[in-house]
């Protein structure tokens, strides 16, 4: 996929500015080819613009107005990562990324673009699996158990205050101590409802004085949460996020496409899944530091839907995860309309930038344009003018070099993806889903006996059991599944190091 800079263009001498910028992209190791450098609206195929493969875990941003080619840029990068043996995760909000699994269609526009940028374009499809949250839509169902989520992460999703969060932790501990498995939302709702009932009030004193008022708040939050369509997502079989790290038999990275069109009206479902997914990967993956290539690269298309209306807890979780997950070999790319769609704390951590054209029709647009220009290094271009005049499939690029320093700003005419630039038909999508080796494992939901069923057949109260030797409080807490859920949900460096110092590397039970 990657090539060294070619000889000067045949149509005349290479301008000095082009030569100087091109030197900043003359990497010696493996890299992804984005396109040819543009100078005065002329592409120079002898000056390729590239991203070093090892820095893809330093995160990135693909931004630009609607219709400027962001999704095709995402597709271009994803298929090159796959070709170099890096698994990829794509969150497909609009439903137009499934074409990455099928060869592209040759045409005059593709041939012309290939000639302009010096690309040897060959149609190719890439190995892909398709997923759907809880089976809503076309894809392998992705589910998580309530216990796996844990009280800390679930409290963030439910937007509970610190007191309510602590109470939810006590509820998890109570359920664990009574053998009440929390697998889906009806399990947790049943436990909270029981504790808020006349029969369950006596149990409240045994778990640290949980008030009925707080139990009521949590119950109402769970009911509202379930009303938003969350019940399908929680349950078994729980998805093993390690399945996103697979390679195909020919050594290419498998592209995992999360199909989201069916839940565009349920943004909290997507946000919830993302929080769990990143926390789960962060907990399970080992520290690898800098590596020759990433373990996995995430692309979140339409990222403004991810952040719009998100709670502070959710934003804090994303910021923290983006900051720390790099050392696990995971790169995160946000794809959105303008950089201001991404919180400043997250934006500051995105070392690789592909900025498509911006519009400046309104005062707000002009303000956003000026703010965007300020986020780029000093440039030989008039960026304010350039960013409003770029054509479709053109972008301003700056990435991190092999040494970690920003490359010169390069206007770029981008390559054409080799896979299909559009969705595959529904029949082909369903065929890809059912033929996946993962389909049999996750397709059928399982509703085994858990807290809900046990409370439904709860016998009449029995006399208190005879006193027995009690474990210490530390033994009770450490041995509980609640503690394990806390350790995997917190997702902070401090939480991880405390867990390791006590027990070695924490491992999740599958």
PDB file of C-alpha atoms in Angstrom, residues 43-332:
ATOM      1  CA  UNK A  43      -1.919  17.412  -7.690  1.00  0.00           C
ATOM      2  CA  UNK A  44       1.673  16.186  -7.524  1.00  0.00           C
ATOM      3  CA  UNK A  45       1.708  12.360  -7.582  1.00  0.00           C
ATOM      4  CA  UNK A  46       5.449  12.490  -6.978  1.00  0.00           C
ATOM      5  CA  UNK A  47       4.720  13.923  -3.510  1.00  0.00           C
ATOM      6  CA  UNK A  48       2.502  11.388  -1.731  1.00  0.00           C
ATOM      7  CA  UNK A  49       0.871  12.298   1.580  1.00  0.00           C
ATOM      8  CA  UNK A  50       0.993   9.406   4.043  1.00  0.00           C
ATOM      9  CA  UNK A  51       0.438   8.333   7.677  1.00  0.00           C
ATOM     10  CA  UNK A  52       3.034   6.122   9.393  1.00  0.00           C
ATOM     11  CA  UNK A  53       1.414   2.883  10.511  1.00  0.00           C
ATOM     12  CA  UNK A  54       2.906   2.943  14.054  1.00  0.00           C
ATOM     13  CA  UNK A  55       1.289   6.321  14.913  1.00  0.00           C
ATOM     14  CA  UNK A  56      -2.267   5.241  14.144  1.00  0.00           C
ATOM     15  CA  UNK A  57      -2.733   4.585  17.876  1.00  0.00           C
ATOM     16  CA  UNK A  58      -2.186   8.329  18.484  1.00  0.00           C
ATOM     17  CA  UNK A  59      -5.801   8.900  17.450  1.00  0.00           C
ATOM     18  CA  UNK A  60      -7.195  11.163  14.785  1.00  0.00           C
ATOM     19  CA  UNK A  61      -9.958  13.321  13.373  1.00  0.00           C
ATOM     20  CA  UNK A  62     -11.621  13.295   9.959  1.00  0.00           C
ATOM     21  CA  UNK A  63     -13.797  16.400   9.646  1.00  0.00           C
ATOM     22  CA  UNK A  64     -15.604  18.356   6.974  1.00  0.00           C
ATOM     23  CA  UNK A  65     -18.964  19.603   5.783  1.00  0.00           C
ATOM     24  CA  UNK A  66     -21.623  17.236   4.484  1.00  0.00           C
ATOM     25  CA  UNK A  67     -20.788  15.869   1.047  1.00  0.00           C
ATOM     26  CA  UNK A  68     -17.051  16.601   1.134  1.00  0.00           C
ATOM     27  CA  UNK A  69     -15.946  12.951   1.267  1.00  0.00           C
ATOM     28  CA  UNK A  70     -15.349  12.210   4.960  1.00  0.00           C
ATOM     29  CA  UNK A  71     -16.881   8.752   4.851  1.00  0.00           C
ATOM     30  CA  UNK A  72     -14.826   7.806   1.792  1.00  0.00           C
ATOM     31  CA  UNK A  73     -11.682   8.939   3.630  1.00  0.00           C
ATOM     32  CA  UNK A  74     -12.656   6.740   6.555  1.00  0.00           C
ATOM     33  CA  UNK A  75     -13.149   3.847   4.127  1.00  0.00           C
ATOM     34  CA  UNK A  76      -9.797   4.511   2.430  1.00  0.00           C
ATOM     35  CA  UNK A  77      -7.906   4.407   5.718  1.00  0.00           C
ATOM     36  CA  UNK A  78      -9.827   1.391   7.042  1.00  0.00           C
ATOM     37  CA  UNK A  79      -9.174  -0.780   4.017  1.00  0.00           C
ATOM     38  CA  UNK A  80      -5.450   0.010   4.055  1.00  0.00           C
ATOM     39  CA  UNK A  81      -5.281  -0.863   7.737  1.00  0.00           C
ATOM     40  CA  UNK A  82      -7.002  -4.165   7.015  1.00  0.00           C
ATOM     41  CA  UNK A  83      -4.545  -4.877   4.198  1.00  0.00           C
ATOM     42  CA  UNK A  84      -1.647  -4.379   6.619  1.00  0.00           C
ATOM     43  CA  UNK A  85      -3.056  -6.787   9.197  1.00  0.00           C
ATOM     44  CA  UNK A  86      -4.733  -4.309  11.546  1.00  0.00           C
ATOM     45  CA  UNK A  87      -8.318  -5.050  12.690  1.00  0.00           C
ATOM     46  CA  UNK A  88     -10.715  -2.127  12.324  1.00  0.00           C
ATOM     47  CA  UNK A  89     -13.960  -1.153  14.047  1.00  0.00           C
ATOM     48  CA  UNK A  90     -16.408   1.098  12.173  1.00  0.00           C
ATOM     49  CA  UNK A  91     -19.493   2.643  13.762  1.00  0.00           C
ATOM     50  CA  UNK A  92     -21.769   3.058  10.745  1.00  0.00           C
ATOM     51  CA  UNK A  93     -24.533   5.471  11.701  1.00  0.00           C
ATOM     52  CA  UNK A  94     -25.834   6.148   8.180  1.00  0.00           C
ATOM     53  CA  UNK A  95     -25.549   2.581   6.877  1.00  0.00           C
ATOM     54  CA  UNK A  96     -23.282   3.317   3.922  1.00  0.00           C
ATOM     55  CA  UNK A  97     -20.074   1.557   5.001  1.00  0.00           C
ATOM     56  CA  UNK A  98     -21.055  -2.044   4.335  1.00  0.00           C
ATOM     57  CA  UNK A  99     -19.559  -1.689   0.844  1.00  0.00           C
ATOM     58  CA  UNK A 100     -16.096  -2.150   2.322  1.00  0.00           C
ATOM     59  CA  UNK A 101     -16.740  -5.900   2.054  1.00  0.00           C
ATOM     60  CA  UNK A 102     -17.237  -5.791  -1.732  1.00  0.00           C
ATOM     61  CA  UNK A 103     -14.921  -4.809  -4.620  1.00  0.00           C
ATOM     62  CA  UNK A 104     -15.365  -1.297  -5.937  1.00  0.00           C
ATOM     63  CA  UNK A 105     -16.877  -0.505  -9.306  1.00  0.00           C
ATOM     64  CA  UNK A 106     -14.469   0.873 -11.933  1.00  0.00           C
ATOM     65  CA  UNK A 107     -15.531   3.986 -13.767  1.00  0.00           C
ATOM     66  CA  UNK A 108     -14.217   7.069 -15.484  1.00  0.00           C
ATOM     67  CA  UNK A 109     -14.172   9.170 -12.314  1.00  0.00           C
ATOM     68  CA  UNK A 110     -12.231   6.517 -10.421  1.00  0.00           C
ATOM     69  CA  UNK A 111      -9.744   6.085 -13.272  1.00  0.00           C
ATOM     70  CA  UNK A 112      -9.235   9.835 -13.554  1.00  0.00           C
ATOM     71  CA  UNK A 113      -8.664  10.187  -9.793  1.00  0.00           C
ATOM     72  CA  UNK A 114      -6.158   7.298  -9.839  1.00  0.00           C
ATOM     73  CA  UNK A 115      -4.137   8.970 -12.593  1.00  0.00           C
ATOM     74  CA  UNK A 116      -4.148  12.339 -10.787  1.00  0.00           C
ATOM     75  CA  UNK A 117      -2.791  10.915  -7.539  1.00  0.00           C
ATOM     76  CA  UNK A 118      -0.521   8.191  -8.920  1.00  0.00           C
ATOM     77  CA  UNK A 119      -2.671   5.348  -7.589  1.00  0.00           C
ATOM     78  CA  UNK A 120      -2.627   1.841  -9.020  1.00  0.00           C
ATOM     79  CA  UNK A 121      -6.340   1.325  -8.375  1.00  0.00           C
ATOM     80  CA  UNK A 122      -7.539  -2.287  -8.218  1.00  0.00           C
ATOM     81  CA  UNK A 123     -11.059  -3.205  -7.040  1.00  0.00           C
ATOM     82  CA  UNK A 124     -10.944  -5.182  -3.805  1.00  0.00           C
ATOM     83  CA  UNK A 125     -13.257  -6.157  -0.983  1.00  0.00           C
ATOM     84  CA  UNK A 126     -12.046  -6.661   2.575  1.00  0.00           C
ATOM     85  CA  UNK A 127     -12.997  -9.218   5.231  1.00  0.00           C
ATOM     86  CA  UNK A 128     -15.857  -7.813   7.309  1.00  0.00           C
ATOM     87  CA  UNK A 129     -18.274  -8.797  10.046  1.00  0.00           C
ATOM     88  CA  UNK A 130     -21.487  -6.864  10.661  1.00  0.00           C
ATOM     89  CA  UNK A 131     -23.009  -6.247  14.079  1.00  0.00           C
ATOM     90  CA  UNK A 132     -26.224  -4.770  15.472  1.00  0.00           C
ATOM     91  CA  UNK A 133     -26.859  -3.697  19.052  1.00  0.00           C
ATOM     92  CA  UNK A 134     -29.063  -6.297  20.674  1.00  0.00           C
ATOM     93  CA  UNK A 135     -29.966  -7.576  17.212  1.00  0.00           C
ATOM     94  CA  UNK A 136     -31.794  -4.343  16.328  1.00  0.00           C
ATOM     95  CA  UNK A 137     -31.191  -4.199  12.575  1.00  0.00           C
ATOM     96  CA  UNK A 138     -29.009  -6.311  10.299  1.00  0.00           C
ATOM     97  CA  UNK A 139     -26.048  -7.799  12.123  1.00  0.00           C
ATOM     98  CA  UNK A 140     -24.684 -10.199  14.697  1.00  0.00           C
ATOM     99  CA  UNK A 141     -26.335  -9.234  18.004  1.00  0.00           C
ATOM    100  CA  UNK A 142     -24.093  -7.455  20.517  1.00  0.00           C
ATOM    101  CA  UNK A 143     -25.177  -7.785  24.152  1.00  0.00           C
ATOM    102  CA  UNK A 144     -23.666  -7.164  27.586  1.00  0.00           C
ATOM    103  CA  UNK A 145     -24.761  -8.332  31.037  1.00  0.00           C
ATOM    104  CA  UNK A 146     -25.616  -5.904  33.798  1.00  0.00           C
ATOM    105  CA  UNK A 147     -22.905  -7.476  35.975  1.00  0.00           C
ATOM    106  CA  UNK A 148     -20.363  -6.895  33.219  1.00  0.00           C
ATOM    107  CA  UNK A 149     -21.360  -3.236  33.040  1.00  0.00           C
ATOM    108  CA  UNK A 150     -20.908  -2.859  36.779  1.00  0.00           C
ATOM    109  CA  UNK A 151     -22.389  -0.234  39.107  1.00  0.00           C
ATOM    110  CA  UNK A 152     -19.900   2.532  38.329  1.00  0.00           C
ATOM    111  CA  UNK A 153     -20.402   2.520  34.564  1.00  0.00           C
ATOM    112  CA  UNK A 154     -24.142   1.981  34.866  1.00  0.00           C
ATOM    113  CA  UNK A 155     -24.391   4.897  37.302  1.00  0.00           C
ATOM    114  CA  UNK A 156     -22.771   7.133  34.694  1.00  0.00           C
ATOM    115  CA  UNK A 157     -25.251   6.000  32.062  1.00  0.00           C
ATOM    116  CA  UNK A 158     -28.197   6.558  34.410  1.00  0.00           C
ATOM    117  CA  UNK A 159     -26.750   9.945  35.439  1.00  0.00           C
ATOM    118  CA  UNK A 160     -26.957   9.129  39.140  1.00  0.00           C
ATOM    119  CA  UNK A 161     -25.391  11.419  41.719  1.00  0.00           C
ATOM    120  CA  UNK A 162     -22.522  10.179  43.943  1.00  0.00           C
ATOM    121  CA  UNK A 163     -24.856   9.075  46.754  1.00  0.00           C
ATOM    122  CA  UNK A 164     -27.076   7.182  44.340  1.00  0.00           C
ATOM    123  CA  UNK A 165     -23.995   5.652  42.702  1.00  0.00           C
ATOM    124  CA  UNK A 166     -22.821   4.317  46.058  1.00  0.00           C
ATOM    125  CA  UNK A 167     -26.281   2.941  46.704  1.00  0.00           C
ATOM    126  CA  UNK A 168     -26.301   1.163  43.357  1.00  0.00           C
ATOM    127  CA  UNK A 169     -22.987  -0.402  44.313  1.00  0.00           C
ATOM    128  CA  UNK A 170     -24.574  -1.691  47.514  1.00  0.00           C
ATOM    129  CA  UNK A 171     -27.467  -3.123  45.504  1.00  0.00           C
ATOM    130  CA  UNK A 172     -25.002  -5.013  43.302  1.00  0.00           C
ATOM    131  CA  UNK A 173     -23.295  -6.319  46.452  1.00  0.00           C
ATOM    132  CA  UNK A 174     -26.622  -7.379  47.934  1.00  0.00           C
ATOM    133  CA  UNK A 175     -27.589  -9.240  44.754  1.00  0.00           C
ATOM    134  CA  UNK A 176     -24.237 -10.994  44.709  1.00  0.00           C
ATOM    135  CA  UNK A 177     -24.443 -12.008  48.366  1.00  0.00           C
ATOM    136  CA  UNK A 178     -27.924 -13.459  47.843  1.00  0.00           C
ATOM    137  CA  UNK A 179     -27.056 -15.323  44.643  1.00  0.00           C
ATOM    138  CA  UNK A 180     -29.250 -13.051  42.495  1.00  0.00           C
ATOM    139  CA  UNK A 181     -27.520 -12.926  39.107  1.00  0.00           C
ATOM    140  CA  UNK A 182     -27.862  -9.577  37.314  1.00  0.00           C
ATOM    141  CA  UNK A 183     -27.912 -10.453  33.629  1.00  0.00           C
ATOM    142  CA  UNK A 184     -30.445  -8.073  32.103  1.00  0.00           C
ATOM    143  CA  UNK A 185     -32.392  -4.962  33.015  1.00  0.00           C
ATOM    144  CA  UNK A 186     -35.384  -6.854  34.390  1.00  0.00           C
ATOM    145  CA  UNK A 187     -33.029  -8.575  36.859  1.00  0.00           C
ATOM    146  CA  UNK A 188     -31.726  -5.307  38.261  1.00  0.00           C
ATOM    147  CA  UNK A 189     -35.168  -3.723  38.223  1.00  0.00           C
ATOM    148  CA  UNK A 190     -36.557  -6.724  40.106  1.00  0.00           C
ATOM    149  CA  UNK A 191     -33.884  -6.472  42.804  1.00  0.00           C
ATOM    150  CA  UNK A 192     -34.398  -2.730  43.270  1.00  0.00           C
ATOM    151  CA  UNK A 193     -38.193  -3.130  43.289  1.00  0.00           C
ATOM    152  CA  UNK A 194     -37.916  -5.847  45.917  1.00  0.00           C
ATOM    153  CA  UNK A 195     -35.717  -3.695  48.146  1.00  0.00           C
ATOM    154  CA  UNK A 196     -38.218  -0.849  47.813  1.00  0.00           C
ATOM    155  CA  UNK A 197     -41.158  -3.114  48.713  1.00  0.00           C
ATOM    156  CA  UNK A 198     -42.619  -3.739  52.176  1.00  0.00           C
ATOM    157  CA  UNK A 199     -41.064  -7.193  52.249  1.00  0.00           C
ATOM    158  CA  UNK A 200     -37.677  -5.935  51.153  1.00  0.00           C
ATOM    159  CA  UNK A 201     -37.373  -2.982  53.516  1.00  0.00           C
ATOM    160  CA  UNK A 202     -35.928  -5.208  56.207  1.00  0.00           C
ATOM    161  CA  UNK A 203     -33.140  -6.144  53.809  1.00  0.00           C
ATOM    162  CA  UNK A 204     -32.096  -2.499  53.427  1.00  0.00           C
ATOM    163  CA  UNK A 205     -30.508  -2.393  56.853  1.00  0.00           C
ATOM    164  CA  UNK A 206     -28.234  -5.308  55.929  1.00  0.00           C
ATOM    165  CA  UNK A 207     -26.616  -3.433  53.020  1.00  0.00           C
ATOM    166  CA  UNK A 208     -25.591  -0.197  54.634  1.00  0.00           C
ATOM    167  CA  UNK A 209     -28.836   1.691  55.138  1.00  0.00           C
ATOM    168  CA  UNK A 210     -30.056   2.169  51.552  1.00  0.00           C
ATOM    169  CA  UNK A 211     -32.995   4.551  51.751  1.00  0.00           C
ATOM    170  CA  UNK A 212     -36.284   3.736  50.087  1.00  0.00           C
ATOM    171  CA  UNK A 213     -36.204   7.175  48.443  1.00  0.00           C
ATOM    172  CA  UNK A 214     -32.881   6.422  46.762  1.00  0.00           C
ATOM    173  CA  UNK A 215     -34.112   2.984  45.735  1.00  0.00           C
ATOM    174  CA  UNK A 216     -37.118   4.704  44.185  1.00  0.00           C
ATOM    175  CA  UNK A 217     -34.925   7.106  42.205  1.00  0.00           C
ATOM    176  CA  UNK A 218     -32.845   4.243  40.863  1.00  0.00           C
ATOM    177  CA  UNK A 219     -35.958   2.267  39.960  1.00  0.00           C
ATOM    178  CA  UNK A 220     -37.451   5.208  38.073  1.00  0.00           C
ATOM    179  CA  UNK A 221     -34.155   5.772  36.236  1.00  0.00           C
ATOM    180  CA  UNK A 222     -34.051   2.107  35.217  1.00  0.00           C
ATOM    181  CA  UNK A 223     -37.656   2.214  34.007  1.00  0.00           C
ATOM    182  CA  UNK A 224     -36.956   5.281  31.851  1.00  0.00           C
ATOM    183  CA  UNK A 225     -33.731   3.704  30.606  1.00  0.00           C
ATOM    184  CA  UNK A 226     -35.578   0.553  29.568  1.00  0.00           C
ATOM    185  CA  UNK A 227     -38.243   2.617  27.818  1.00  0.00           C
ATOM    186  CA  UNK A 228     -35.534   3.969  25.517  1.00  0.00           C
ATOM    187  CA  UNK A 229     -34.925   0.511  24.063  1.00  0.00           C
ATOM    188  CA  UNK A 230     -32.095  -0.682  26.282  1.00  0.00           C
ATOM    189  CA  UNK A 231     -33.591  -4.049  27.227  1.00  0.00           C
ATOM    190  CA  UNK A 232     -32.461  -5.731  23.987  1.00  0.00           C
ATOM    191  CA  UNK A 233     -28.862  -4.744  24.574  1.00  0.00           C
ATOM    192  CA  UNK A 234     -28.499  -6.215  28.066  1.00  0.00           C
ATOM    193  CA  UNK A 235     -28.479  -9.989  28.365  1.00  0.00           C
ATOM    194  CA  UNK A 236     -26.739 -13.128  27.228  1.00  0.00           C
ATOM    195  CA  UNK A 237     -24.770 -14.352  25.418  1.00  0.00           C
ATOM    196  CA  UNK A 238     -22.496 -11.466  26.236  1.00  0.00           C
ATOM    197  CA  UNK A 239     -20.296 -10.293  23.384  1.00  0.00           C
ATOM    198  CA  UNK A 240     -16.578 -10.912  23.788  1.00  0.00           C
ATOM    199  CA  UNK A 241     -14.844  -7.730  22.619  1.00  0.00           C
ATOM    200  CA  UNK A 242     -11.726  -9.780  21.826  1.00  0.00           C
ATOM    201  CA  UNK A 243     -13.628 -10.846  18.686  1.00  0.00           C
ATOM    202  CA  UNK A 244     -12.946  -7.367  17.302  1.00  0.00           C
ATOM    203  CA  UNK A 245      -9.217  -8.216  17.231  1.00  0.00           C
ATOM    204  CA  UNK A 246      -9.379 -11.064  14.747  1.00  0.00           C
ATOM    205  CA  UNK A 247      -7.485 -11.548  11.491  1.00  0.00           C
ATOM    206  CA  UNK A 248      -8.746 -13.328   8.391  1.00  0.00           C
ATOM    207  CA  UNK A 249      -6.996 -16.525   7.213  1.00  0.00           C
ATOM    208  CA  UNK A 250      -4.963 -14.499   4.707  1.00  0.00           C
ATOM    209  CA  UNK A 251      -3.613 -12.243   7.489  1.00  0.00           C
ATOM    210  CA  UNK A 252      -5.741  -9.180   6.784  1.00  0.00           C
ATOM    211  CA  UNK A 253      -7.449  -7.396   9.644  1.00  0.00           C
ATOM    212  CA  UNK A 254     -11.172  -8.063   9.900  1.00  0.00           C
ATOM    213  CA  UNK A 255     -13.306  -4.930   9.615  1.00  0.00           C
ATOM    214  CA  UNK A 256     -16.056  -4.979  12.251  1.00  0.00           C
ATOM    215  CA  UNK A 257     -18.946  -2.800  11.095  1.00  0.00           C
ATOM    216  CA  UNK A 258     -21.496  -1.835  13.739  1.00  0.00           C
ATOM    217  CA  UNK A 259     -24.686  -1.127  11.808  1.00  0.00           C
ATOM    218  CA  UNK A 260     -26.561   1.704  13.540  1.00  0.00           C
ATOM    219  CA  UNK A 261     -29.208   3.040  11.098  1.00  0.00           C
ATOM    220  CA  UNK A 262     -31.976   1.198  12.947  1.00  0.00           C
ATOM    221  CA  UNK A 263     -31.203   3.036  16.208  1.00  0.00           C
ATOM    222  CA  UNK A 264     -30.492   6.577  15.024  1.00  0.00           C
ATOM    223  CA  UNK A 265     -33.386   7.676  17.221  1.00  0.00           C
ATOM    224  CA  UNK A 266     -31.784   6.015  20.266  1.00  0.00           C
ATOM    225  CA  UNK A 267     -28.496   7.875  20.706  1.00  0.00           C
ATOM    226  CA  UNK A 268     -28.208   6.823  24.341  1.00  0.00           C
ATOM    227  CA  UNK A 269     -28.144   3.166  23.285  1.00  0.00           C
ATOM    228  CA  UNK A 270     -25.145   3.851  21.071  1.00  0.00           C
ATOM    229  CA  UNK A 271     -23.456   5.923  23.773  1.00  0.00           C
ATOM    230  CA  UNK A 272     -24.044   3.191  26.336  1.00  0.00           C
ATOM    231  CA  UNK A 273     -22.565   0.537  24.112  1.00  0.00           C
ATOM    232  CA  UNK A 274     -19.532   2.663  23.335  1.00  0.00           C
ATOM    233  CA  UNK A 275     -18.802   3.270  27.000  1.00  0.00           C
ATOM    234  CA  UNK A 276     -18.989  -0.439  27.770  1.00  0.00           C
ATOM    235  CA  UNK A 277     -17.016  -1.469  24.724  1.00  0.00           C
ATOM    236  CA  UNK A 278     -14.112   0.873  25.396  1.00  0.00           C
ATOM    237  CA  UNK A 279     -14.079   0.088  29.116  1.00  0.00           C
ATOM    238  CA  UNK A 280     -14.096  -3.632  28.360  1.00  0.00           C
ATOM    239  CA  UNK A 281     -11.243  -3.412  25.877  1.00  0.00           C
ATOM    240  CA  UNK A 282      -9.299  -1.097  28.148  1.00  0.00           C
ATOM    241  CA  UNK A 283      -9.619  -3.529  31.026  1.00  0.00           C
ATOM    242  CA  UNK A 284      -8.750  -6.659  29.049  1.00  0.00           C
ATOM    243  CA  UNK A 285      -5.952  -5.543  26.723  1.00  0.00           C
ATOM    244  CA  UNK A 286      -2.383  -5.588  28.042  1.00  0.00           C
ATOM    245  CA  UNK A 287      -0.113  -2.552  28.032  1.00  0.00           C
ATOM    246  CA  UNK A 288       2.098  -2.653  24.937  1.00  0.00           C
ATOM    247  CA  UNK A 289       3.367   0.921  24.660  1.00  0.00           C
ATOM    248  CA  UNK A 290       4.624   1.893  21.211  1.00  0.00           C
ATOM    249  CA  UNK A 291       4.354  -0.933  18.685  1.00  0.00           C
ATOM    250  CA  UNK A 292       5.024  -1.471  14.983  1.00  0.00           C
ATOM    251  CA  UNK A 293       1.301  -1.270  14.286  1.00  0.00           C
ATOM    252  CA  UNK A 294      -1.917  -0.844  16.287  1.00  0.00           C
ATOM    253  CA  UNK A 295      -3.825  -3.751  17.766  1.00  0.00           C
ATOM    254  CA  UNK A 296      -7.085  -2.153  16.660  1.00  0.00           C
ATOM    255  CA  UNK A 297      -8.270   1.146  15.199  1.00  0.00           C
ATOM    256  CA  UNK A 298     -11.749   2.537  15.941  1.00  0.00           C
ATOM    257  CA  UNK A 299     -13.644   4.868  13.618  1.00  0.00           C
ATOM    258  CA  UNK A 300     -16.715   6.647  14.947  1.00  0.00           C
ATOM    259  CA  UNK A 301     -18.615   8.095  12.002  1.00  0.00           C
ATOM    260  CA  UNK A 302     -21.050  10.967  12.636  1.00  0.00           C
ATOM    261  CA  UNK A 303     -19.321  11.696  15.963  1.00  0.00           C
ATOM    262  CA  UNK A 304     -21.533  14.732  16.571  1.00  0.00           C
ATOM    263  CA  UNK A 305     -24.347  12.244  17.285  1.00  0.00           C
ATOM    264  CA  UNK A 306     -22.072  10.652  19.839  1.00  0.00           C
ATOM    265  CA  UNK A 307     -21.421  13.878  21.751  1.00  0.00           C
ATOM    266  CA  UNK A 308     -24.689  15.778  21.266  1.00  0.00           C
ATOM    267  CA  UNK A 309     -26.651  15.769  24.491  1.00  0.00           C
ATOM    268  CA  UNK A 310     -24.123  13.488  26.168  1.00  0.00           C
ATOM    269  CA  UNK A 311     -23.819  13.694  29.925  1.00  0.00           C
ATOM    270  CA  UNK A 312     -20.719  15.088  31.563  1.00  0.00           C
ATOM    271  CA  UNK A 313     -20.007  11.608  32.927  1.00  0.00           C
ATOM    272  CA  UNK A 314     -20.055  10.186  29.428  1.00  0.00           C
ATOM    273  CA  UNK A 315     -17.745  12.890  28.094  1.00  0.00           C
ATOM    274  CA  UNK A 316     -15.379  12.390  31.010  1.00  0.00           C
ATOM    275  CA  UNK A 317     -15.335   8.659  30.297  1.00  0.00           C
ATOM    276  CA  UNK A 318     -14.513   9.151  26.627  1.00  0.00           C
ATOM    277  CA  UNK A 319     -11.800  11.707  27.408  1.00  0.00           C
ATOM    278  CA  UNK A 320     -10.177   9.441  29.950  1.00  0.00           C
ATOM    279  CA  UNK A 321     -10.358   6.392  27.709  1.00  0.00           C
ATOM    280  CA  UNK A 322      -8.913   8.181  24.676  1.00  0.00           C
ATOM    281  CA  UNK A 323      -6.057   9.433  26.847  1.00  0.00           C
ATOM    282  CA  UNK A 324      -5.150   6.034  28.261  1.00  0.00           C
ATOM    283  CA  UNK A 325      -6.107   3.448  25.652  1.00  0.00           C
ATOM    284  CA  UNK A 326      -3.263   4.461  23.324  1.00  0.00           C
ATOM    285  CA  UNK A 327      -0.843   2.454  25.456  1.00  0.00           C
ATOM    286  CA  UNK A 328      -3.014  -0.614  24.809  1.00  0.00           C
ATOM    287  CA  UNK A 329      -2.358  -0.257  21.078  1.00  0.00           C
ATOM    288  CA  UNK A 330      -5.838   1.046  20.217  1.00  0.00           C
ATOM    289  CA  UNK A 331      -6.299   4.077  17.973  1.00  0.00           C
ATOM    290  CA  UNK A 332      -9.515   6.114  17.932  1.00  0.00           C
TER     291      UNK A 332
END
